[in-house]
């Protein structure tokens, strides 16, 4: 049988001979291309070195030269690759941000979010899961755009700030004070030294008391505080009651209202004794003169309100006997200096001021807070004053020199209340971050953070025992004061003076804490809604509070 009649083998998809020939041709073309490239490169090297080819134009192809020397084309390809890489990195960044965005699972909420971002709430063939993915994509793109815009704005602001810093050099400046201010500083220095000496001597005497007696007194105090309950409640006005203050004799209290009215109440009967009218807007500050009620010629108390006015009052008259003008905005707090000659005020105009009560003259206008000043208290010696406000920072000022000697930092939000401890070196602040911080002036630092409430703390008040106004502190019948036989008045002073504090909050509670260990001893619940102010009677018999429910309430030990 001849070979010509033999059938060729047919493989799936091709013919064997054509496949072999095609492969052979491809191999020859690749070898020829490699040889030509090598020749061209060698020729170019010879030309660059000054050598002349054996034959003009031998082995040199201009088209090949253009192909080899195409640097612009190679550079273009590199830029495209870099752009592709940048796009890929940007997409990775977007996906990373998208993973951190919380998307609602409710389809109706997803549609609302799409509508708010001016996007169609539904696309053709899109289900709820696709809508959530589209919303996540849109929000991630918006987040990236805002971030980039914020970075550009921050760069502009940094440049502006840098140029401003170059143009202006920040310097500490001083303003010349008046002769009246100089006289007031000298007077405050003399009085404060005498009070500080008395305080230190009293503390030295307290240190000599037997430890067993101290422990007994502490136990009796805790028993009394845990036995507190509501003993009186009265509607004070037709609008919320903003501020409350006990008289030095602990038998009367003042209540200020958002209507501008101030009322004097007799306790414990809660009967109104007098109505004081003068303010036209909400009362923010009330402060009794240290010697109120002892002299008819004395200004008995002061008040500040949102009408920018500070009025001086006598308990015998229902109209103001004095007016301190100067604040440009709402007055939120006033406090008498321990000597009784001066008054401090804090205002929304960003300043606190010192006034001479006798002459009704403004002695000092002090700035220093970056936002509104909300609270002000004098230290018991009278040498220092503490201020705090909506910038979340407290400041200690030396009245004798006018310097700011310390900053009280730590709160995350606004400070609405503060008070000095009678020991003279501790200060409590209450903030919108729901905490109370105890600052120690000896360390100029926060030594205790109390998670005081579930909402913002509106007021803080230490107990201040006043032996000149209180003949003997009231104690509960089940309170054992015999101890080891030491029943002198110094034991009662140590029991009462600065040993506990009360805090008020928008959560509707008044919490009572013992000092030192800062433990919660009692939560007083009775107000409906926010509690705006709290105060403690000088003899320790009552705690009073005002609230958004238009009532003031009295709290005391169950048996007094």
XYZ file of C-alpha atoms in Angstrom:
560
model
C 0.000 0.000 0.000
C 1.529 3.325 -1.085
C 2.163 6.173 1.364
C 0.091 8.532 -0.767
C -3.030 6.684 0.216
C -2.340 6.883 3.939
C -4.720 9.158 5.807
C -3.238 11.870 7.968
C -4.051 11.975 11.641
C -6.425 14.737 12.562
C -6.141 16.208 16.061
C -8.931 18.059 17.797
C -8.928 21.702 16.843
C -5.981 21.762 14.363
C -3.956 19.844 11.802
C -0.643 18.412 12.866
C 1.435 19.689 9.924
C 0.028 23.218 10.075
C 0.610 23.392 13.779
C 4.243 22.359 13.429
C 4.832 24.827 10.610
C 3.236 27.671 12.551
C 5.404 26.982 15.555
C 8.533 26.856 13.414
C 7.721 30.190 11.777
C 7.155 31.876 15.143
C 10.468 30.606 16.457
C 12.349 31.892 13.369
C 10.710 35.321 13.643
C 11.698 35.632 17.308
C 15.324 34.684 16.567
C 15.480 37.188 13.691
C 14.000 39.942 15.899
C 16.547 39.280 18.661
C 19.446 39.341 16.226
C 18.269 42.598 14.674
C 17.882 44.274 18.096
C 21.400 43.227 19.104
C 22.846 44.593 15.872
C 21.064 47.904 16.195
C 22.226 48.377 19.798
C 25.838 47.539 18.827
C 25.708 50.016 15.967
C 24.394 52.729 18.217
C 27.168 52.080 20.720
C 29.751 52.330 17.928
C 28.269 55.620 16.755
C 28.295 57.041 20.266
C 31.981 56.089 20.600
C 32.908 57.758 17.250
C 33.391 54.539 15.233
C 32.365 54.407 11.556
C 30.460 51.379 10.277
C 32.103 49.229 7.574
C 29.233 49.948 5.222
C 27.092 53.084 5.427
C 23.703 52.172 6.710
C 24.701 48.534 7.306
C 22.570 46.857 9.967
C 20.974 50.230 10.860
C 17.233 50.677 10.553
C 15.836 54.128 11.362
C 12.531 52.609 12.366
C 14.327 50.407 14.867
C 16.232 53.413 16.200
C 12.962 55.221 16.853
C 11.631 52.145 18.594
C 14.670 51.760 20.851
C 15.006 55.459 21.649
C 11.306 56.003 22.486
C 11.884 57.486 25.999
C 8.768 59.667 25.812
C 6.606 56.653 25.179
C 8.209 54.802 28.103
C 7.668 57.852 30.356
C 4.033 58.030 29.290
C 3.524 54.406 30.197
C 5.078 55.052 33.624
C 2.706 57.978 34.351
C -0.272 55.827 33.424
C 0.924 53.134 35.788
C 1.360 55.650 38.612
C -2.118 57.064 38.008
C -3.563 53.560 38.100
C -1.777 52.911 41.349
C -3.090 56.148 42.866
C -6.624 55.265 41.893
C -6.231 51.840 43.451
C -4.890 53.318 46.707
C -7.721 55.849 46.802
C -10.223 53.033 46.389
C -8.573 51.064 49.206
C -8.816 54.192 51.408
C -12.483 54.646 50.518
C -13.270 51.021 51.363
C -11.455 51.374 54.688
C -13.570 54.426 55.561
C -16.718 52.684 54.329
C -16.151 49.829 56.770
C -16.276 52.282 59.682
C -19.579 53.891 58.643
C -22.699 52.641 60.423
C -25.540 52.061 57.981
C -29.132 51.606 59.223
C -30.668 48.201 58.665
C -34.172 49.558 58.272
C -34.841 50.045 54.552
C -37.022 53.105 55.222
C -34.158 54.759 57.117
C -31.802 53.925 54.243
C -34.146 55.638 51.785
C -34.379 58.690 54.064
C -30.595 58.903 54.195
C -30.365 58.670 50.397
C -32.976 61.394 50.042
C -31.095 63.662 52.460
C -27.961 63.266 50.336
C -29.944 64.115 47.169
C -29.643 60.613 45.739
C -32.362 58.465 44.122
C -33.945 56.266 46.738
C -34.259 53.309 44.354
C -32.586 52.145 41.154
C -33.871 49.650 38.621
C -33.429 46.084 39.884
C -32.084 47.249 43.258
C -33.072 45.460 46.458
C -32.649 46.499 50.090
C -29.124 45.081 50.354
C -28.008 46.889 47.201
C -29.431 50.139 48.574
C -27.428 49.752 51.778
C -24.249 49.134 49.756
C -24.961 52.195 47.591
C -25.580 54.336 50.651
C -22.319 53.139 52.200
C -20.478 54.002 48.984
C -22.034 57.473 48.824
C -21.308 58.250 52.476
C -17.702 57.089 52.106
C -17.214 59.387 49.117
C -18.722 62.298 51.057
C -16.450 61.560 54.029
C -13.367 61.609 51.782
C -14.442 64.885 50.166
C -14.992 66.505 53.562
C -11.654 65.239 54.811
C -9.818 66.597 51.801
C -11.661 69.918 52.050
C -10.856 70.095 55.760
C -7.173 69.413 55.089
C -7.047 72.227 52.547
C -8.854 74.608 54.926
C -6.529 73.629 57.778
C -3.518 74.353 55.617
C -4.931 77.784 54.788
C -5.660 78.495 58.453
C -2.174 77.330 59.453
C -0.656 79.673 56.903
C -2.812 82.558 58.133
C -1.952 81.791 61.748
C 1.716 81.598 60.900
C 1.580 84.960 59.162
C -0.346 86.463 62.099
C 2.232 85.103 64.545
C 4.965 86.682 62.492
C 3.170 90.021 62.444
C 2.131 90.036 66.094
C 4.180 88.981 69.099
C 2.019 87.895 72.036
C 3.004 89.718 75.193
C 1.658 89.815 78.721
C 0.184 93.233 79.336
C -0.860 94.998 82.523
C -3.484 97.671 83.031
C -2.928 100.371 85.613
C -5.385 100.063 88.495
C -7.104 102.762 90.447
C -6.254 103.994 93.920
C -9.460 102.352 95.162
C -8.291 98.979 93.829
C -4.888 99.409 95.492
C -6.573 100.194 98.808
C -8.874 97.179 98.381
C -5.925 94.842 97.704
C -4.133 96.091 100.814
C -7.275 95.681 102.908
C -7.887 92.160 101.560
C -4.276 91.186 102.296
C -4.512 92.305 105.946
C -7.854 90.587 106.536
C -6.888 87.355 104.782
C -3.700 86.951 106.799
C -5.669 87.171 110.030
C -8.269 84.641 108.835
C -5.574 82.267 107.564
C -3.864 82.389 110.951
C -7.130 81.515 112.699
C -7.831 78.665 110.262
C -4.385 77.132 110.686
C -4.616 77.399 114.486
C -8.010 75.691 114.412
C -6.644 72.888 112.261
C -3.744 72.393 114.667
C -6.170 72.094 117.568
C -8.221 69.528 115.607
C -5.118 67.416 115.056
C -4.751 67.005 118.834
C -8.121 65.273 119.192
C -7.949 61.558 119.939
C -8.266 59.309 116.870
C -11.005 57.227 118.505
C -13.109 60.350 118.998
C -12.564 61.357 115.379
C -13.687 57.926 114.239
C -16.799 58.134 116.409
C -17.691 61.570 115.075
C -17.210 60.343 111.531
C -19.533 57.392 112.106
C -22.170 59.679 113.589
C -21.915 61.979 110.592
C -22.409 59.106 108.145
C -25.403 57.887 110.160
C -26.944 61.349 110.045
C -26.414 61.811 106.307
C -27.817 58.410 105.368
C -30.939 59.276 107.384
C -31.787 62.391 105.343
C -35.262 62.631 103.885
C -37.596 65.291 102.539
C -39.216 67.409 105.273
C -40.737 70.229 103.226
C -41.763 71.197 99.713
C -43.253 74.419 98.390
C -44.169 75.855 95.000
C -42.048 78.989 94.794
C -43.172 80.658 91.569
C -44.979 80.133 88.281
C -41.627 79.697 86.515
C -38.612 77.445 87.322
C -36.583 78.339 90.423
C -32.985 79.019 89.500
C -31.139 79.770 92.763
C -31.443 79.193 96.517
C -29.416 80.489 99.471
C -29.694 80.031 103.252
C -29.505 83.060 105.518
C -26.569 83.040 107.969
C -28.977 82.273 110.856
C -30.234 79.136 108.999
C -33.850 80.112 109.755
C -34.627 81.776 106.427
C -33.778 81.224 102.801
C -33.917 83.177 99.556
C -35.273 81.710 96.339
C -34.752 83.280 92.904
C -36.921 82.573 89.882
C -36.758 82.774 86.112
C -39.476 85.419 86.309
C -37.055 87.778 88.077
C -38.813 87.550 91.441
C -36.908 86.893 94.669
C -38.769 85.556 97.700
C -37.744 85.210 101.339
C -39.133 82.127 103.122
C -39.255 81.197 106.789
C -38.301 77.599 107.561
C -39.192 74.954 108.429
C -42.764 76.190 107.904
C -42.045 77.291 104.304
C -44.056 80.508 104.683
C -43.212 83.465 102.473
C -41.959 86.433 104.497
C -41.277 88.972 101.730
C -41.311 89.402 97.951
C -38.462 91.395 96.376
C -39.066 92.874 92.927
C -36.523 94.608 90.727
C -35.188 92.187 88.144
C -36.998 91.776 84.841
C -35.400 88.474 83.782
C -34.233 85.206 85.310
C -32.244 85.460 88.531
C -28.852 83.769 88.272
C -27.016 84.659 91.494
C -27.939 85.126 95.162
C -25.552 85.800 98.016
C -26.152 86.768 101.643
C -23.857 89.265 103.305
C -21.750 87.515 106.001
C -23.385 89.743 108.649
C -26.890 89.856 107.203
C -29.617 90.721 109.685
C -27.226 92.047 112.334
C -27.502 95.709 111.352
C -30.272 97.671 109.649
C -27.695 99.805 107.829
C -26.042 96.707 106.338
C -26.755 95.484 102.806
C -28.209 92.071 103.576
C -27.896 90.320 100.210
C -27.076 90.794 96.522
C -28.561 89.361 93.361
C -27.619 89.128 89.673
C -29.865 88.338 86.725
C -30.128 88.000 82.964
C -31.105 91.677 82.676
C -27.363 92.452 83.202
C -28.131 94.074 86.572
C -26.712 93.488 90.055
C -28.981 94.710 92.849
C -28.206 95.219 96.539
C -31.062 94.552 98.970
C -32.113 95.035 102.562
C -34.336 92.452 104.246
C -36.519 95.321 105.448
C -37.344 96.660 101.957
C -38.843 94.985 98.925
C -37.017 97.251 96.443
C -33.261 97.463 95.768
C -31.143 99.765 97.911
C -28.231 99.724 95.460
C -27.374 98.935 91.846
C -24.015 97.828 90.435
C -23.816 98.614 86.706
C -21.141 97.478 84.295
C -21.767 93.981 82.931
C -22.681 93.815 79.261
C -24.460 90.469 79.414
C -26.240 88.028 81.717
C -25.001 87.905 85.329
C -25.026 84.262 86.406
C -23.323 84.305 89.798
C -22.525 86.660 92.682
C -20.643 86.003 95.916
C -19.735 88.130 98.928
C -16.139 88.396 100.046
C -15.710 86.926 103.576
C -14.946 90.422 104.898
C -18.288 91.715 103.652
C -16.910 94.847 101.987
C -16.677 93.491 98.456
C -18.775 91.544 95.994
C -17.694 89.337 93.095
C -19.780 88.676 89.986
C -19.496 86.352 86.971
C -21.096 87.125 83.652
C -21.729 85.901 80.132
C -19.714 88.872 78.850
C -16.596 86.756 79.509
C -15.444 88.659 82.578
C -15.697 88.595 86.335
C -15.718 91.787 88.365
C -14.945 92.976 91.877
C -17.167 95.660 93.411
C -16.981 97.891 96.463
C -20.383 97.508 98.151
C -20.110 100.713 100.164
C -19.358 103.009 97.234
C -21.064 100.814 94.602
C -17.923 101.249 92.513
C -16.387 98.729 90.120
C -12.860 98.031 91.351
C -11.739 95.378 88.892
C -12.803 94.044 85.493
C -10.917 90.799 84.931
C -10.848 88.773 81.724
C -9.075 85.460 81.212
C -11.646 82.885 80.158
C -12.117 82.119 76.479
C -15.877 81.775 76.892
C -18.651 82.854 79.278
C -17.870 82.835 83.022
C -20.513 80.872 84.921
C -19.317 80.375 88.518
C -17.358 82.376 91.112
C -16.491 81.689 94.761
C -14.207 83.351 97.299
C -11.917 81.242 99.448
C -12.679 81.287 103.178
C -9.572 83.373 103.971
C -10.532 85.944 101.346
C -7.162 86.024 99.605
C -8.195 83.912 96.601
C -11.153 83.680 94.249
C -11.987 80.823 91.900
C -13.811 81.248 88.590
C -14.999 78.762 85.987
C -17.146 78.795 82.913
C -18.187 77.360 79.609
C -14.598 76.883 78.431
C -14.298 73.947 80.855
C -11.356 75.575 82.666
C -11.204 76.825 86.243
C -8.862 79.595 87.342
C -7.541 80.673 90.731
C -6.854 84.388 91.161
C -4.828 86.038 93.918
C -6.783 89.129 94.961
C -3.750 90.616 96.677
C -1.664 90.758 93.495
C -4.241 90.326 90.729
C -2.412 87.376 89.180
C -3.880 84.127 87.896
C -1.928 81.618 89.956
C -3.417 78.298 88.779
C -5.478 76.669 86.052
C -7.855 73.842 86.950
C -7.896 71.466 83.984
C -9.486 68.066 83.597
C -13.146 68.530 82.752
C -14.222 67.568 79.239
C -17.146 69.997 79.120
C -18.489 73.203 80.666
C -18.198 73.892 84.409
C -21.449 75.076 86.008
C -20.677 74.991 89.724
C -17.758 75.256 92.136
C -17.139 75.722 95.848
C -14.199 75.955 98.228
C -13.766 73.582 101.116
C -13.457 75.277 104.523
C -9.956 73.773 104.840
C -8.831 76.478 102.396
C -6.894 74.333 99.935
C -9.482 72.066 98.288
C -11.955 73.059 95.600
C -14.855 71.102 94.068
C -16.103 71.721 90.518
C -19.195 70.308 88.813
C -19.360 69.943 85.057
C -21.547 69.010 82.110
C -19.413 65.874 81.739
C -21.452 64.480 84.709
C -18.455 64.481 87.059
C -17.246 66.393 90.101
C -13.520 66.986 90.443
C -11.668 67.760 93.657
C -8.653 70.010 93.149
C -5.895 70.401 95.732
C -4.302 73.836 95.668
C -1.150 72.483 97.301
C -0.553 70.257 94.265
C -2.375 72.453 91.723
C -3.918 69.277 90.343
C -7.073 67.210 90.402
C -6.786 64.657 93.197
C -10.194 62.998 92.796
C -12.709 62.524 90.014
C -16.208 61.600 91.196
C -18.674 60.091 88.673
C -21.367 62.061 90.445
C -24.488 61.896 88.278
C -26.042 60.534 85.104
C -26.477 64.023 83.686
C -24.760 67.395 83.925
C -23.866 68.677 87.398
C -25.519 72.061 87.941
C -24.310 73.008 91.431
C -21.791 71.971 94.105
C -21.821 73.019 97.752
C -19.598 72.162 100.736
C -20.992 72.458 104.232
C -19.617 75.607 105.917
C -20.123 75.753 109.664
C -20.372 79.292 111.026
C -19.827 79.414 114.789
C -20.639 83.142 114.909
C -24.168 82.560 113.575
C -24.952 79.092 114.990
C -24.950 78.613 118.726
C -24.978 74.835 118.446
C -25.429 72.526 115.462
C -28.554 70.458 115.337
C -28.022 66.718 115.441
C -30.334 63.752 115.221
C -31.634 62.069 118.358
C -30.063 58.734 117.452
C -26.665 60.385 117.037
C -24.192 59.440 119.738
C -22.021 62.447 120.572
C -20.747 61.153 123.881
C -17.776 59.252 122.433
C -15.084 59.255 125.087
C -16.649 62.186 126.924
C -15.248 64.892 124.676
C -18.331 67.032 123.999
C -16.662 70.386 123.398
C -17.674 72.587 120.527
C -14.471 71.904 118.559
C -15.656 68.321 118.045
C -18.914 69.557 116.534
C -17.001 72.006 114.339
C -14.813 69.234 113.030
C -17.896 67.087 112.486
C -19.706 69.747 110.523
C -17.197 72.046 108.899
C -16.346 70.832 105.381
C -16.935 67.162 106.140
C -19.489 66.651 103.380
C -20.779 68.263 100.201
C -23.959 68.173 98.142
C -24.244 68.108 94.354
C -27.266 68.856 92.154
C -27.873 67.594 88.648
C -30.219 67.544 85.700
C -30.915 63.879 86.490
C -33.277 65.105 89.246
C -31.104 64.022 92.202
C -29.222 65.713 95.027
C -26.293 63.503 96.022
C -24.550 63.864 99.385
C -20.882 62.839 99.653
C -18.516 62.590 102.600
C -15.221 64.442 102.205
C -11.914 62.614 102.254
C -13.112 59.278 100.935
C -15.613 61.003 98.593
C -18.205 58.266 99.019
C -21.870 58.649 98.158
C -23.902 58.526 101.373
C -27.364 59.512 100.173
C -29.271 60.283 96.967
C -32.189 62.609 97.583
C -34.959 62.117 95.006
C -38.052 64.294 94.983
C -37.824 66.838 92.194
C -39.580 66.231 88.904
C -36.955 67.061 86.316
C -33.800 69.113 86.609
C -32.368 70.310 89.927
C -30.859 73.756 89.359
C -29.402 74.769 92.734
C -28.504 73.419 96.180
C -27.382 74.922 99.487
C -26.651 73.699 103.029
C -27.699 75.539 106.205
C -24.877 76.960 108.317
C -25.892 74.855 111.334
C -26.109 71.634 109.308
C -29.822 71.172 109.963
C -31.102 71.342 106.380
C -30.236 70.931 102.747
C -32.336 73.006 100.343
C -32.758 72.627 96.597
C -34.625 74.252 93.715
C -35.734 72.697 90.478
C -37.243 73.062 87.069
C -40.527 71.836 88.581
C -40.995 75.336 90.164
C -40.587 74.025 93.716
C -37.977 74.251 96.436
C -37.522 71.393 98.862
C -36.051 70.956 102.338
C -34.122 67.850 103.330
C -33.044 66.885 106.837
C -32.300 63.921 109.059
C -35.425 61.936 109.877
C -35.283 62.962 113.548
C -34.006 66.415 114.396
